Amino acid sequence: MAVEMKLPPVLDIIRSNIVKYGNPLALKGGEVAAWAKSLNLPAQGELLFYTGGEYQLLPYIDTLVKTMTKVDQASKGFSLLMGVRNVLDKAGINAEKMYASVLAKDKERYNTVCYKAAVILRQLGYELSYSGEHELYSGALLYELGYWDDLRAYAPKVANVIAQSGAKTIVCLSPHAAEVFKYVYPKLLPDFAFEIKTFVELVWEKRDLLPQVDYAAPVVIHDSCRLARELGIDEQLRDILTSVGVQQREALRNRKWTTCCGGPNKLLFPEISHEVAERRVNELTHTEAETILTSCPYCLSALENGNAANAGVEDLIEFLYRGVKP
Amino acid sequence: MNTDLQKEFADYTKNLNAAGKDERIKTALTRAVHAYRSTVDETLQRFPHTPELAAEVRELKAEAVIKRDDLLRQAMESVERNKGKAFYAADKQAALALAREIIGKGKVVVKGKSMLGEELHLREDLEEYGNEVWETDLGEFILQLKHDRPMHILSPAIHVPREQVAEIFSKFFGKEVPPDIAQEVAVVKEFMRDKFFQADVGISGANVVAADTGAMVMIENEGNVRLATAAPPVHIVFVGVEKIVPTFQDAMKVAEVTWRYAQYGVPGYVSIITGPSKTGDIEKVTTYGAHGPKEFVVIFVDNGRSTMATEPEFSAALHCLRCGGCMYECPVFQVTAGHFGHTYLGGIGTVWTAFVAGGMEKAAPLAYTCLRCGRCVERCPMQINIPAMVGELRKRIVNGEGLGKEEVSQEEAS
């Protein structure tokens, strides 16, 4: 017997935003692709650069979380507030107004991550294509949150956009996208036969060509759970940093034993998520490294939030770009 | 049907957030995690065959789930052959009814630590029925006096520091007990010593059961299980049906893997009990109840375990040895302790909550608390894929799907 369970509204909001708008927070395609304007990446090619809009939505996630922390999710007010986001197109309300508190510098920073990643890969000799404003979010959160039926219906749309690029290989900036494309999509779509790579893997393959990064202080890698445990990518990050001539420290819990940043339950349990993040930052700064590096948008955002220690927190992309002169 | 889980989530979240801000929990857990990891690292080096043994145990536990009906029958026959009494309880109500029937009223009962006991609320039920029941494990005893629930399956009072223990004991014993661990241990020993010998019934769980011999294997450090199972005239074992493995040799393998990952290193005591106490020393006439219990009873409890066994996505959760290693590795558990849990705790506890103790409504907030980060799987000697199971639970929650073969049975019914 099916029992309909009424869950906290944030889950359904994320779900319907993905299904309706192709993005967990209903960001517009043009907004998600704004970073690419000056690069003139072709829409077609064998190697598809895939952002999934994930770095771009980070500043908005934090605003959403801050709103949720202040408002009782079980209250009518919260449902109404989130409902506004949900019926965005019908009501004709500008999402930007609701997220007016998003800091311009955060927007700038996270949008630029995609730009920097594309520049680095191109400098290493990769020819990238990009779906631009047509690009759709992978749907990893549908899988994560239990909306598998929705993913089944949504995945063909994503696959269709990808197929139009004529790609053979997809390079994902987010390990979450890489995971869902690599392990879940082939089960839903038998024809989904693309080679799935992460940014880290492509860089690692041509690491000898990377420009040196002029950074004297030691850094520490925060292995993302998805990258280290699901995709088995850990040593590659160390190799890359060695190639660019940077000193590394190792946290006590690293590689397959890495501690989660707390990001995954941020939407429902923001306070616990914050505690977990703070403890992870402490584990990492205990090494006396000055900068924490990670290669996952959610880790980046969570560790920034938990960064009471005021360490530097950067995505590997941002860090490598320090050595790039475009 | 429509179930509004928003209040369930709101109440749970409030409690979880409070735990997340509790410095005592964080301090206690930080120490515990450190101690756990260093003991386990050290003993795995001393006993390097352990991972290989764990792999063997994984195989035999998987096999045991498949052969569960045969093994249960065989284990019950073995207990009876050994002059014990074997019962099967399909659910919690049946188990508690058996307990009331066998024990009766007005008895003194001494009890060892048991997660199944928590699942059944066994102590509370026997007390309500008019018995005096004592938790003999020190941690459980503290919680009994504190009217609290275990915050870790092996170190139930992990969240209670010595100062608080001293307060609780001073109040209970009606005398000043200083916040000195040795003195706190001593005062309980003195009190409990009498209870062991006054008791009419001793209750224990079992870490593993061998079907061929009917051997109940119990791992402990304190010695309370030894006394509770030997001193009273009646010993009742409550054990989940998933604990049964085919042979005595298998049981030894399970026991060794369990204690190694449960931070015992080498445990103080391992008890193997197969039946009532007996002697044949006078004229070779077997007489029961020599120094130990005259009566030996085993109650095998299902209570949702068979349903779990029929679900391919979840059956591996029955391989759980209850070593508790996963909890030490869980980033959420490290800041909230057992508040991330219902009766069963953490990620594995989420699955057990759904099937055995609480149902989907209680499991739902837990399922969304799990980070699905997967570090528990790295630690788990049974490599139980908790993140995959939590994913499957979430899917069923959003789809309003139940557990088990409900649809089939409805078809059968019509």
XYZ file of C-alpha atoms in Angstrom:
740
model
C 0.000 0.000 0.000
C 1.418 3.347 -0.996
C 1.585 5.838 1.817
C 2.160 9.383 0.747
C 4.690 10.931 3.054
C 4.671 14.653 3.415
C 8.314 15.639 3.612
C 9.984 18.953 4.402
C 9.161 21.249 1.458
C 12.747 21.991 0.510
C 13.047 18.505 -1.011
C 10.178 18.999 -3.392
C 11.346 22.496 -4.251
C 14.725 21.194 -5.368
C 13.047 18.343 -7.222
C 10.611 20.505 -9.144
C 13.208 23.131 -9.956
C 15.377 20.469 -11.561
C 12.502 18.896 -13.431
C 10.992 22.192 -14.619
C 14.025 24.408 -15.063
C 16.944 22.018 -15.440
C 18.634 23.505 -12.410
C 18.144 22.848 -8.655
C 17.570 26.528 -7.936
C 15.809 27.445 -11.179
C 18.673 29.583 -12.434
C 18.231 30.605 -16.039
C 20.336 28.985 -18.749
C 21.765 32.339 -19.793
C 22.853 33.022 -16.266
C 24.482 29.638 -15.850
C 26.400 30.078 -19.113
C 27.395 33.737 -18.663
C 30.983 32.814 -17.725
C 31.681 31.448 -21.198
C 30.913 34.540 -23.268
C 34.473 35.640 -23.931
C 35.719 32.131 -24.735
C 33.531 31.421 -27.771
C 33.500 27.701 -27.156
C 31.898 25.748 -30.002
C 28.595 23.974 -29.375
C 29.908 20.843 -31.033
C 32.996 18.755 -30.613
C 34.302 15.431 -29.317
C 35.109 16.646 -25.835
C 32.189 18.271 -24.066
C 32.938 20.636 -21.187
C 30.209 20.042 -18.624
C 29.588 22.395 -15.690
C 26.068 21.283 -14.799
C 25.625 24.787 -13.402
C 26.924 23.485 -10.095
C 29.633 26.001 -9.285
C 27.343 28.761 -10.547
C 24.597 27.934 -8.068
C 26.782 27.825 -4.974
C 26.218 31.409 -3.808
C 22.458 30.882 -4.085
C 22.531 27.636 -2.096
C 24.047 29.463 0.825
C 21.338 32.111 0.673
C 18.693 29.420 0.561
C 20.268 27.716 3.554
C 20.461 30.973 5.472
C 16.776 31.578 4.769
C 15.958 28.082 5.972
C 17.973 28.433 9.140
C 15.951 31.484 10.082
C 12.539 30.174 9.105
C 10.813 27.171 10.644
C 10.467 24.775 7.730
C 7.247 23.358 9.124
C 5.662 26.813 9.173
C 3.271 28.126 6.559
C 5.588 31.052 5.935
C 8.334 28.765 4.726
C 6.073 26.868 2.358
C 4.822 30.136 0.924
C 8.289 31.529 0.569
C 9.603 28.430 -1.148
C 6.409 28.133 -3.127
C 7.204 31.441 -4.737
C 10.420 29.958 -6.080
C 8.550 26.906 -7.180
C 5.934 28.671 -9.276
C 8.418 31.108 -10.618
C 7.225 31.202 -14.201
C 3.512 31.237 -13.419
C 3.805 34.077 -10.961
C 6.343 35.919 -13.068
C 8.418 36.675 -10.017
C 12.080 37.392 -10.465
C 14.183 34.862 -8.608
C 16.882 37.455 -8.317
C 14.738 39.518 -6.002
C 14.397 36.686 -3.595
C 18.109 36.096 -3.628
C 18.924 39.778 -3.512
C 21.278 39.232 -0.617
C 23.683 37.164 -2.698
C 26.977 38.941 -2.646
C 28.275 40.072 -5.999
C 31.785 38.940 -5.132
C 30.571 35.391 -4.383
C 28.660 35.281 -7.640
C 31.713 36.517 -9.462
C 33.999 34.024 -7.756
C 31.950 30.889 -8.328
C 31.021 31.830 -11.887
C 34.669 32.348 -12.668
C 35.581 28.787 -11.595
C 34.078 27.444 -14.821
C 35.961 30.005 -16.884
C 39.232 29.142 -15.204
C 38.679 25.415 -15.704
C 38.043 25.909 -19.416
C 41.124 28.104 -19.811
C 43.341 25.560 -18.024
C 42.103 22.659 -20.144
C 42.512 24.640 -23.355
C 46.041 25.592 -22.407
C 46.788 21.912 -21.900
C 45.694 21.376 -25.491
C 42.168 20.082 -25.044
C 39.617 21.273 -27.567
C 36.396 21.831 -25.706
C 32.820 22.193 -26.770
C 30.097 23.574 -24.498
C 26.301 23.478 -24.623
C 26.022 27.011 -23.269
C 22.597 28.075 -22.128
C 21.171 24.728 -23.270
C 23.260 22.813 -20.767
C 21.126 21.056 -18.139
C 22.010 20.055 -14.596
C 22.851 16.328 -14.378
C 20.067 15.517 -11.932
C 22.510 14.104 -9.376
C 20.357 15.543 -6.591
C 17.269 13.743 -7.897
C 19.210 10.536 -7.466
C 20.624 11.627 -4.120
C 17.292 12.684 -2.615
C 15.331 9.644 -3.748
C 13.505 11.036 -6.788
C 14.567 8.191 -9.033
C 11.363 8.183 -11.049
C 11.864 11.856 -11.823
C 15.436 11.165 -12.832
C 14.229 8.459 -15.186
C 12.050 11.025 -16.918
C 14.612 13.821 -16.745
C 17.774 11.986 -17.819
C 16.758 11.645 -21.503
C 16.515 15.456 -21.756
C 20.031 15.834 -20.399
C 21.294 13.052 -22.653
C 19.661 14.720 -25.622
C 21.498 18.001 -25.046
C 24.749 16.098 -24.638
C 24.131 14.068 -27.789
C 23.578 17.235 -29.804
C 27.148 18.270 -29.100
C 28.410 15.193 -30.909
C 30.618 14.442 -27.915
C 32.451 11.182 -27.286
C 33.816 12.253 -23.937
C 32.271 14.421 -21.233
C 34.566 16.251 -18.844
C 32.730 17.016 -15.607
C 33.808 19.704 -13.182
C 31.742 18.171 -10.393
C 32.404 14.635 -9.184
C 28.688 14.364 -8.427
C 27.863 14.822 -12.116
C 30.633 12.402 -13.078
C 29.280 9.798 -10.666
C 25.680 10.002 -11.865
C 26.724 9.970 -15.546
C 29.124 7.101 -15.040
C 27.128 4.816 -12.759
C 23.453 5.797 -12.940
C 22.733 7.052 -16.465
C 23.848 3.850 -18.211
C 21.264 1.948 -16.141
C 18.507 4.352 -17.168
C 19.606 4.902 -20.759
C 21.224 1.946 -22.496
C 22.536 4.248 -25.249
C 24.345 6.539 -22.847
C 27.814 5.363 -23.827
C 29.885 8.494 -23.358
C 33.285 8.311 -21.793
C 33.046 10.162 -18.475
C 36.056 12.034 -17.166
C 36.587 14.499 -14.390
C 38.514 17.742 -14.701
C 41.141 16.176 -12.426
C 41.720 13.227 -14.717
C 42.179 15.359 -17.833
C 44.608 17.650 -16.057
C 46.470 14.673 -14.590
C 46.978 13.153 -18.047
C 48.811 16.291 -19.190
C 50.194 17.463 -15.872
C 53.695 17.826 -17.262
C 52.423 20.727 -19.368
C 50.975 22.615 -16.402
C 52.544 25.965 -15.591
C 54.209 26.147 -12.158
C 52.228 27.760 -9.372
C 54.218 30.282 -7.428
C 53.008 29.476 -3.941
C 55.491 29.039 -1.120
C 53.214 27.911 1.720
C 52.109 24.294 2.052
C 48.651 23.218 0.912
C 46.470 20.309 2.022
C 44.057 18.346 -0.131
C 40.552 17.701 1.080
C 39.573 14.563 -0.834
C 35.944 14.725 -1.825
C 34.011 11.577 -0.864
C 32.696 11.077 -4.384
C 36.080 11.555 -5.989
C 38.050 9.409 -3.550
C 35.617 6.658 -2.692
C 33.248 6.400 -5.656
C 35.528 7.403 -8.514
C 38.810 6.219 -6.979
C 40.635 9.468 -7.723
C 43.046 10.549 -5.010
C 46.674 10.084 -5.985
C 46.092 12.093 -9.174
C 45.460 15.236 -7.126
C 48.805 14.806 -5.365
C 50.591 14.184 -8.656
C 49.138 17.366 -10.115
C 50.291 19.458 -7.178
C 53.740 17.902 -7.334
C 53.895 18.832 -11.014
C 53.166 22.482 -10.295
C 55.838 22.559 -7.596
C 53.733 22.983 -4.491
C 54.449 21.648 -1.013
C 51.759 19.356 0.332
C 50.648 18.258 3.748
C 48.396 15.284 4.427
C 45.447 15.299 6.804
C 45.202 12.360 9.172
C 42.004 11.224 7.490
C 42.507 11.405 3.754
C 42.067 9.522 0.480
C 39.597 6.659 0.998
C 39.363 7.590 4.670
C 38.556 11.223 3.982
C 36.060 12.973 6.229
C 32.958 14.317 4.512
C 32.636 18.113 4.360
C 29.047 17.978 5.597
C 27.702 19.382 2.339
C 25.229 16.607 1.486
C 22.776 17.259 4.302
C 23.095 21.033 4.197
C 19.622 21.569 2.778
C 17.784 19.726 5.526
C 20.159 19.958 8.466
C 22.190 23.145 7.926
C 23.367 23.382 11.532
C 24.712 19.842 11.665
C 26.221 20.302 8.235
C 28.005 23.376 9.530
C 29.368 21.508 12.568
C 30.676 18.724 10.356
C 32.314 21.244 8.019
C 33.980 23.086 10.871
C 35.441 19.879 12.238
C 36.747 18.906 8.829
C 38.381 22.316 8.411
C 40.032 21.752 11.803
C 41.351 18.356 10.699
C 42.775 19.978 7.586
C 44.291 23.052 9.229
C 45.817 20.828 11.917
C 48.423 20.031 9.254
C 49.482 23.695 9.375
C 48.837 24.021 5.687
C 47.764 27.517 4.754
C 45.402 26.600 1.967
C 42.864 23.824 1.685
C 42.304 22.546 -1.829
C 39.391 20.492 -3.018
C 37.879 19.454 -6.300
C 34.126 19.483 -5.768
C 31.735 22.453 -5.749
C 29.843 21.310 -2.652
C 33.016 20.619 -0.689
C 34.254 24.062 -1.681
C 31.093 25.729 -0.463
C 30.778 23.656 2.725
C 34.418 24.117 3.741
C 34.195 27.869 3.083
C 31.223 27.964 5.415
C 32.920 25.945 8.102
C 36.089 27.954 7.791
C 36.219 29.480 11.260
C 39.980 28.964 11.157
C 40.283 31.495 8.337
C 42.402 29.205 6.241
C 42.403 29.694 2.503
C 39.906 27.415 0.793
C 40.187 27.054 -2.945
C 39.041 24.739 -5.627
C 41.892 22.983 -7.398
C 40.766 24.850 -10.510
C 41.254 28.220 -8.845
C 44.601 27.163 -7.476
C 45.982 25.903 -10.778
C 44.765 29.058 -12.502
C 47.184 31.000 -10.317
C 49.908 29.728 -12.664
C 48.029 30.460 -15.866
C 48.587 33.602 -17.894
C 45.677 33.698 -20.319
C -3.025 7.197 3.233
C -1.150 10.367 3.951
C 1.513 10.749 6.577
C 2.758 14.203 7.444
C 6.384 13.794 8.383
C 7.066 17.492 8.766
C 6.519 17.444 12.510
C 8.595 14.279 12.818
C 11.388 16.062 10.954
C 10.987 19.263 12.975
C 11.143 17.483 16.365
C 14.021 15.310 15.275
C 15.928 18.283 13.862
C 15.526 20.250 17.060
C 16.918 17.362 19.072
C 19.725 16.746 16.588
C 20.744 20.404 16.533
C 20.823 20.507 20.330
C 23.080 17.451 20.326
C 25.285 19.095 17.707
C 25.875 21.990 20.079
C 26.526 19.813 23.129
C 30.214 20.167 23.949
C 30.101 17.093 26.201
C 29.086 14.903 23.291
C 31.800 16.335 21.091
C 34.505 15.915 23.722
C 33.428 12.395 24.607
C 33.121 11.332 20.979
C 36.423 12.892 19.951
C 38.183 10.848 22.642
C 36.206 7.739 21.814
C 36.905 7.970 18.086
C 40.604 8.455 18.721
C 40.722 5.497 21.104
C 38.702 3.313 18.751
C 40.927 3.990 15.770
C 44.181 3.477 17.597
C 43.059 0.231 19.271
C 41.694 -1.195 16.044
C 44.746 -0.124 14.015
C 47.036 -1.677 16.582
C 45.132 -4.963 16.913
C 44.738 -5.311 13.150
C 48.514 -5.110 12.955
C 48.899 -7.680 15.698
C 46.380 -9.983 14.063
C 46.898 -9.392 10.344
C 44.730 -12.352 9.346
C 41.628 -10.405 10.417
C 40.584 -8.846 7.064
C 40.801 -12.260 5.423
C 38.731 -13.753 8.221
C 36.226 -10.928 7.774
C 35.924 -11.854 4.101
C 35.135 -15.439 5.134
C 32.549 -14.187 7.593
C 30.930 -12.062 4.880
C 30.473 -15.194 2.800
C 29.081 -17.257 5.599
C 26.705 -14.533 6.783
C 25.364 -14.139 3.253
C 24.874 -17.887 3.075
C 23.197 -17.870 6.487
C 20.620 -15.312 5.315
C 19.699 -17.618 2.435
C 19.473 -20.687 4.674
C 17.830 -18.787 7.530
C 14.775 -21.025 7.916
C 16.846 -24.211 8.097
C 19.336 -22.657 10.458
C 16.614 -21.460 12.809
C 15.036 -24.903 12.902
C 18.410 -26.526 13.453
C 19.395 -24.079 16.200
C 16.107 -24.620 18.021
C 16.532 -28.385 17.797
C 20.068 -28.108 19.148
C 18.925 -26.027 22.124
C 16.221 -28.593 22.923
C 18.673 -31.467 22.511
C 20.896 -29.749 25.077
C 17.944 -29.743 27.511
C 17.237 -26.067 26.997
C 13.939 -24.650 25.836
C 13.753 -22.899 22.485
C 11.053 -20.461 21.442
C 10.431 -18.422 18.339
C 8.903 -14.952 18.540
C 7.645 -13.547 15.255
C 7.472 -10.003 16.560
C 8.000 -7.733 19.524
C 4.628 -8.505 21.100
C 5.256 -12.239 20.913
C 8.727 -11.870 22.409
C 7.460 -9.785 25.311
C 4.534 -12.137 25.910
C 6.974 -15.060 26.151
C 9.151 -13.076 28.549
C 6.183 -12.307 30.808
C 4.987 -15.895 30.682
C 8.351 -17.412 31.529
C 9.425 -14.864 34.128
C 6.125 -13.981 35.715
C 5.790 -11.230 38.308
C 7.605 -10.168 41.439
C 10.960 -11.515 40.315
C 14.425 -10.032 40.480
C 16.014 -10.018 37.045
C 19.617 -9.229 36.133
C 20.260 -8.347 32.530
C 23.284 -8.057 30.259
C 23.574 -5.438 27.527
C 21.595 -6.277 24.420
C 20.486 -4.214 21.428
C 17.612 -6.621 20.989
C 16.624 -5.803 24.566
C 16.531 -2.128 23.581
C 14.535 -2.964 20.471
C 11.941 -4.831 22.562
C 12.030 -2.365 25.489
C 12.456 -5.553 27.463
C 13.493 -4.034 30.780
C 10.693 -1.487 30.766
C 8.120 -4.147 29.905
C 9.242 -6.543 32.633
C 9.264 -3.688 35.151
C 5.779 -2.695 34.134
C 4.695 -6.287 34.672
C 5.913 -6.092 38.252
C 9.519 -7.225 38.249
C 12.694 -5.659 39.546
C 15.097 -5.541 36.615
C 18.734 -4.449 36.770
C 20.979 -3.556 33.876
C 24.297 -5.062 34.902
C 26.487 -3.499 32.219
C 27.927 -0.379 33.823
C 26.986 1.910 30.935
C 23.459 0.536 30.739
C 23.111 0.812 34.515
C 24.005 4.507 34.342
C 21.362 4.998 31.645
C 18.813 2.998 33.635
C 19.258 5.406 36.531
C 19.363 8.408 34.198
C 16.207 7.301 32.298
C 18.174 7.764 29.118
C 18.760 5.672 26.009
C 22.068 4.291 24.681
C 24.065 6.707 22.563
C 26.364 4.037 21.180
C 25.607 0.361 20.835
C 28.754 -0.772 22.616
C 29.474 2.195 24.844
C 25.914 3.161 25.693
C 26.814 5.886 28.171
C 29.477 7.360 25.934
C 27.912 10.809 26.396
C 27.940 10.840 30.204
C 31.135 12.147 31.849
C 32.368 10.984 35.286
C 31.099 14.086 37.046
C 27.575 13.404 35.918
C 27.935 9.719 36.823
C 28.966 10.779 40.333
C 25.846 12.944 40.666
C 23.569 10.152 39.466
C 25.194 7.554 41.754
C 25.224 9.845 44.807
C 21.518 10.369 44.417
C 20.738 6.697 43.838
C 22.943 5.193 46.544
C 22.048 7.936 49.019
C 25.686 8.650 49.784
C 28.412 10.843 48.404
C 30.095 9.124 45.416
C 33.075 11.173 44.211
C 33.704 11.786 40.491
C 36.418 9.144 40.530
C 35.982 6.397 37.965
C 37.502 3.615 40.111
C 35.212 4.478 42.999
C 32.223 4.721 40.698
C 32.967 1.248 39.350
C 33.452 -0.127 42.885
C 30.169 1.162 44.231
C 28.246 -0.523 41.402
C 30.155 -3.771 41.842
C 29.199 -3.901 45.504
C 25.554 -3.168 44.761
C 25.276 -5.528 41.818
C 27.044 -8.407 43.541
C 24.002 -8.957 45.745
C 21.612 -8.629 42.846
C 23.358 -11.356 40.841
C 22.869 -13.831 43.686
C 19.393 -12.700 44.666
C 18.139 -12.771 41.097
C 15.534 -15.278 39.977
C 16.386 -14.795 36.318
C 19.400 -13.750 34.297
C 18.913 -12.346 30.792
C 21.518 -11.994 28.087
C 21.800 -11.525 24.366
C 24.235 -13.438 22.168
C 26.731 -12.133 19.632
C 26.492 -15.247 17.524
C 24.706 -18.601 17.664
C 25.974 -21.886 16.212
C 23.097 -23.900 14.783
C 24.884 -27.280 14.901
C 25.682 -27.178 18.603
C 23.181 -24.642 19.865
C 26.101 -22.655 21.278
C 25.394 -19.075 22.333
C 28.534 -16.956 22.152
C 28.793 -13.804 24.256
C 31.629 -11.321 24.162
C 32.248 -8.949 27.054
C 34.834 -7.244 29.227
C 33.162 -6.513 32.538
C 32.274 -10.040 33.654
C 28.679 -9.032 34.282
C 27.409 -11.369 31.566
C 29.279 -14.270 33.174
C 27.606 -13.579 36.506
C 24.160 -12.807 35.112
C 24.157 -16.004 33.067
C 25.643 -18.235 35.776
C 24.379 -17.130 39.175
C 20.565 -17.049 38.822
C 18.594 -20.300 38.577
C 17.147 -19.374 35.191
C 19.030 -17.994 32.161
C 17.073 -16.592 29.228
C 18.797 -15.652 25.998
C 17.061 -13.200 23.682
C 18.672 -13.342 20.281
C 17.821 -12.078 16.792
C 17.395 -14.807 14.188
C 20.099 -13.160 12.047
C 22.749 -14.164 14.581
C 22.574 -17.845 13.677
C 25.418 -19.344 11.628
C 25.785 -22.994 10.605
C 28.615 -24.334 12.713
C 30.557 -23.824 15.895
C 33.659 -23.099 13.816
C 31.735 -20.442 11.914
C 30.609 -18.907 15.188
C 34.207 -18.606 16.356
C 35.118 -16.782 13.157
C 32.205 -14.386 13.584
C 33.143 -13.813 17.211
C 36.768 -13.005 16.473
C 35.893 -10.548 13.697
C 33.260 -8.955 15.899
C 35.535 -8.311 18.836
C 38.421 -7.111 16.691
C 36.304 -4.415 15.026
C 34.409 -3.711 18.232
C 37.576 -2.364 19.849
C 37.945 -5.211 22.304
C 41.392 -6.063 20.983
C 41.197 -9.274 22.895
C 38.040 -9.417 24.996
C 38.136 -10.089 28.718
C 35.576 -12.824 28.508
C 34.016 -14.964 25.834
C 31.222 -17.147 27.154
C 29.943 -20.130 25.243
C 26.728 -21.469 26.696
C 24.856 -24.404 25.230
C 22.419 -25.458 27.940
C 21.555 -25.609 31.627
C 24.164 -26.350 34.264
C 24.516 -30.037 34.974
C 26.573 -32.642 36.810
C 26.985 -36.385 36.580
C 29.407 -36.702 39.418
C 27.246 -38.844 41.604
C 26.668 -42.260 40.071
C 26.832 -40.736 36.586
C 23.256 -39.558 37.005
C 22.807 -36.305 35.109
C 21.321 -33.721 37.403
C 20.502 -30.182 36.240
C 21.269 -26.952 38.051
C 24.630 -27.760 39.645
C 26.314 -24.385 40.178
C 24.677 -22.599 37.275
C 21.103 -22.194 36.054
C 18.820 -25.171 36.149
C 16.758 -23.734 33.358
C 18.091 -22.445 30.069
C 15.741 -20.745 27.623
C 16.465 -19.231 24.209
C 13.989 -16.910 22.520
C 14.760 -16.389 18.853
C 13.249 -13.110 17.723
C 12.363 -12.179 14.161
C 10.526 -8.832 14.424
C 11.069 -7.664 10.843
C 14.344 -9.471 10.161
C 12.785 -11.942 7.720
C 11.207 -9.062 5.838
C 14.665 -7.516 5.545
C 16.009 -10.856 4.314
C 13.492 -10.977 1.469
C 14.605 -7.594 0.116
C 17.717 -7.930 -2.054
C 18.537 -4.235 -1.544
C 18.595 -4.595 2.225
C 19.336 -8.207 3.150
C 23.045 -7.482 3.643
C 22.110 -5.250 6.586
C 21.474 -8.539 8.418
C 25.211 -9.286 8.187
C 25.856 -6.493 10.690
C 27.985 -7.785 13.580
C 27.125 -4.782 15.782
C 30.773 -3.924 16.214
C 29.863 -0.229 16.106
C 32.903 0.682 13.992
C 30.807 2.507 11.402
C 29.478 4.896 14.026
C 32.949 6.049 14.991
C 33.643 6.821 11.336
C 30.368 8.668 10.721
C 30.924 12.453 10.596
C 27.377 13.114 11.816
C 27.579 10.561 14.633
C 30.841 12.202 15.733
C 28.947 15.393 16.568
C 25.532 14.060 17.605
C 26.164 10.536 18.975
C 23.025 8.391 19.073
C 20.753 11.371 18.469
C 21.367 10.362 14.861
C 19.333 7.233 15.454
C 16.159 5.893 16.938
C 16.814 2.648 18.797
C 19.387 1.554 16.271
C 21.920 4.244 15.477
C 23.707 5.860 12.564
C 23.513 4.763 8.931
C 23.076 1.027 9.560
C 20.637 1.984 12.303
C 18.553 3.827 9.716
C 17.933 0.580 7.857
C 17.252 -1.321 11.082
C 14.897 1.433 12.209
C 12.911 1.093 9.001
C 12.496 -2.677 9.221
C 12.756 -3.562 12.877
C 12.338 -0.730 15.344
C 10.388 2.353 14.372
C 9.254 1.970 10.772
C 9.557 4.308 7.823
C 8.304 7.353 9.714
C 11.120 7.168 12.244
C 13.605 6.114 9.568
C 12.819 8.992 7.174
C 14.576 11.822 9.055
C 17.529 9.491 9.692
C 17.743 8.587 6.010
C 18.062 12.255 5.124
C 20.605 12.886 7.891
C 23.026 10.363 6.416
C 25.632 12.112 4.269
C 25.976 9.015 2.089
C 29.688 9.770 2.321
C 30.568 6.087 2.495
C 33.274 6.102 5.147
C 31.256 3.601 7.180
C 31.685 1.107 4.340
C 35.469 1.501 4.504
C 35.369 0.507 8.178
C 32.660 -2.141 8.074
C 34.153 -5.649 8.231
C 31.014 -6.827 6.406
C 31.317 -4.013 3.820
C 27.608 -3.303 4.137
C 26.743 -0.701 1.522
C 24.874 1.696 3.771
C 24.853 4.627 1.316
C 23.141 2.461 -1.316
C 20.579 1.250 1.222
C 19.906 4.793 2.403
C 19.435 5.815 -1.238
C 16.918 3.015 -1.713
C 15.107 4.029 1.479
C 14.868 7.639 0.274
C 13.418 6.450 -3.001
C 10.776 4.459 -1.156
C 10.036 7.374 1.153
C 9.413 9.842 -1.679
C 7.403 7.250 -3.594
C 5.454 6.215 -0.511
C 6.549 2.607 -1.068
C 6.615 0.254 1.881
C 8.977 -2.501 2.858
C 8.754 -6.214 2.268
C 6.496 -8.124 -0.027
C 3.278 -6.350 0.925
C 1.874 -6.272 -2.579
C 2.412 -9.970 -3.062
C 0.686 -10.832 0.192
C -2.237 -8.593 -0.713
C -2.608 -10.405 -3.997
C -2.443 -13.686 -2.182
C -5.068 -12.457 0.231
C -7.463 -11.587 -2.565
